[in-house]
Amino acid sequence: MDDIIFLTNHPGRVSLSSLGIGDPAFAYADIKNILQELSAGNYVILGGDVYRCQNGQPEITGDSWYYEHNHLLLAKNDVSNSIAAALSYIENYHKLNGAEYLYSLIVKKTHL
């Protein structure tokens, strides 16, 4: 699974091209499945950005998170930790701010 192709071709993607951004974003409703697929493909989630969907158009919020990739951890543990960190941030953001937000992901393939 190629990270760029997987994310840009995912059916739940929302284009950020109107903002000059080539990567897609995803609604909260899709993010858990995407994270599960990335975990199964051994991808570390290095972080991501949050966008507000206003009248069907994404807007930059300036909110983001990052995960400090730990090269000393076993790759499988690093993947699990990064997925947990991303999910925790997204779930908390959703709880505090509601469903009108989109999330983009920065991913890196690991080799087990």
Short mmCIF file of C-alpha atoms in Angstrom, two decimals:
data_model
loop_
_atom_site.label_atom_id
_atom_site.label_comp_id
_atom_site.label_asym_id
_atom_site.label_seq_id
_atom_site.Cartn_x
_atom_site.Cartn_y
_atom_site.Cartn_z
CA MET A 1 0.00 0.00 0.00
CA ASP A 2 1.56 3.28 -1.08
CA ASP A 3 0.74 6.03 1.42
CA ILE A 4 0.22 8.75 -1.18
CA ILE A 5 -1.96 6.61 -3.45
CA PHE A 6 -3.90 5.08 -0.55
CA LEU A 7 -4.78 8.41 1.03
CA THR A 8 -5.45 10.33 -2.19
CA ASN A 9 -7.67 7.57 -3.60
CA HIS A 10 -9.61 6.77 -0.44
CA PRO A 11 -13.38 7.19 -1.05
CA GLY A 12 -13.87 9.34 2.07
CA ARG A 13 -11.24 11.90 1.13
CA VAL A 14 -11.93 15.63 0.95
CA SER A 15 -9.72 17.62 -1.39
CA LEU A 16 -7.72 20.47 0.09
CA SER A 17 -6.67 21.73 -3.35
CA SER A 18 -8.68 24.95 -2.88
CA LEU A 19 -6.17 25.75 -0.11
CA GLY A 20 -3.19 24.84 -2.29
CA ILE A 21 -2.64 21.58 -0.40
CA GLY A 22 -2.16 18.34 -2.31
CA ASP A 23 -2.98 15.97 0.53
CA PRO A 24 -6.59 15.05 1.36
CA ALA A 25 -8.40 15.39 4.67
CA PHE A 26 -10.99 13.11 6.21
CA ALA A 27 -14.10 13.50 8.33
CA TYR A 28 -14.22 12.09 11.84
CA ALA A 29 -16.62 9.38 10.62
CA ASP A 30 -13.90 7.96 8.30
CA ILE A 31 -10.78 8.47 10.36
CA LYS A 32 -10.93 5.32 12.53
CA ASN A 33 -11.11 3.05 9.47
CA ILE A 34 -8.27 4.93 7.81
CA LEU A 35 -6.11 4.63 10.91
CA GLN A 36 -6.83 0.90 11.10
CA GLU A 37 -5.81 0.45 7.47
CA LEU A 38 -2.63 2.47 7.98
CA SER A 39 -1.82 0.45 11.10
CA ALA A 40 -2.27 -2.81 9.18
CA GLY A 41 0.09 -1.45 6.51
CA ASN A 42 2.71 -0.57 9.17
CA TYR A 43 2.52 3.19 8.79
CA VAL A 44 3.56 5.57 11.55
CA ILE A 45 1.32 8.64 11.83
CA LEU A 46 3.79 11.51 12.26
CA GLY A 47 1.04 14.07 12.83
CA GLY A 48 -1.70 15.92 11.07
CA ASP A 49 -3.66 19.11 10.59
CA VAL A 50 -7.23 20.11 11.34
CA TYR A 51 -9.52 21.91 8.88
CA ARG A 52 -12.98 23.30 9.42
CA CYS A 53 -15.57 22.42 6.78
CA GLN A 54 -17.61 25.59 6.27
CA ASN A 55 -20.36 25.49 3.61
CA GLY A 56 -18.70 22.45 2.06
CA GLN A 57 -15.31 24.18 1.79
CA PRO A 58 -12.30 23.39 4.01
CA GLU A 59 -10.71 26.21 5.98
CA ILE A 60 -7.38 26.18 7.79
CA THR A 61 -7.75 26.20 11.58
CA GLY A 62 -4.06 26.30 12.47
CA ASP A 63 -4.60 23.33 14.78
CA SER A 64 -2.35 20.31 14.43
CA TRP A 65 -0.58 17.56 16.31
CA TYR A 66 2.61 15.61 15.91
CA TYR A 67 4.07 12.33 17.07
CA GLU A 68 7.75 12.06 17.88
CA HIS A 69 8.85 9.06 15.82
CA ASN A 70 11.02 6.91 18.10
CA HIS A 71 13.67 4.99 16.17
CA LEU A 72 14.61 3.07 19.32
CA LEU A 73 11.18 1.43 19.61
CA LEU A 74 10.31 -1.70 17.75
CA ALA A 75 8.57 -0.62 14.55
CA LYS A 76 5.33 -2.38 15.54
CA ASN A 77 5.23 -0.48 18.87
CA ASP A 78 6.00 2.81 17.14
CA VAL A 79 3.09 2.23 14.73
CA SER A 80 0.73 1.40 17.61
CA ASN A 81 1.84 4.39 19.67
CA SER A 82 1.46 6.78 16.75
CA ILE A 83 -2.02 5.48 15.90
CA ALA A 84 -3.06 5.83 19.54
CA ALA A 85 -1.71 9.40 19.69
CA ALA A 86 -3.52 10.40 16.47
CA LEU A 87 -6.78 8.79 17.57
CA SER A 88 -6.60 10.41 21.00
CA TYR A 89 -6.02 13.87 19.52
CA ILE A 90 -8.78 13.48 16.93
CA GLU A 91 -11.32 12.08 19.39
CA ASN A 92 -10.63 14.87 21.90
CA TYR A 93 -10.84 17.51 19.18
CA HIS A 94 -14.12 16.05 17.94
CA LYS A 95 -15.53 15.95 21.48
CA LEU A 96 -14.61 19.58 22.14
CA ASN A 97 -15.43 21.08 18.73
CA GLY A 98 -17.99 18.92 16.94
CA ALA A 99 -18.29 17.15 13.63
CA GLU A 100 -17.60 19.96 11.15
CA TYR A 101 -13.86 19.33 11.16
CA LEU A 102 -11.57 17.40 8.82
CA TYR A 103 -8.23 15.80 9.59
CA SER A 104 -5.21 15.31 7.35
CA LEU A 105 -2.50 12.80 8.15
CA ILE A 106 1.26 12.76 7.69
CA VAL A 107 2.40 9.15 7.42
CA LYS A 108 5.64 7.22 7.07
CA LYS A 109 6.01 3.57 6.07
CA THR A 110 7.94 1.43 8.54
CA HIS A 111 9.64 -1.84 7.85
CA LEU A 112 9.14 -4.60 10.38
#
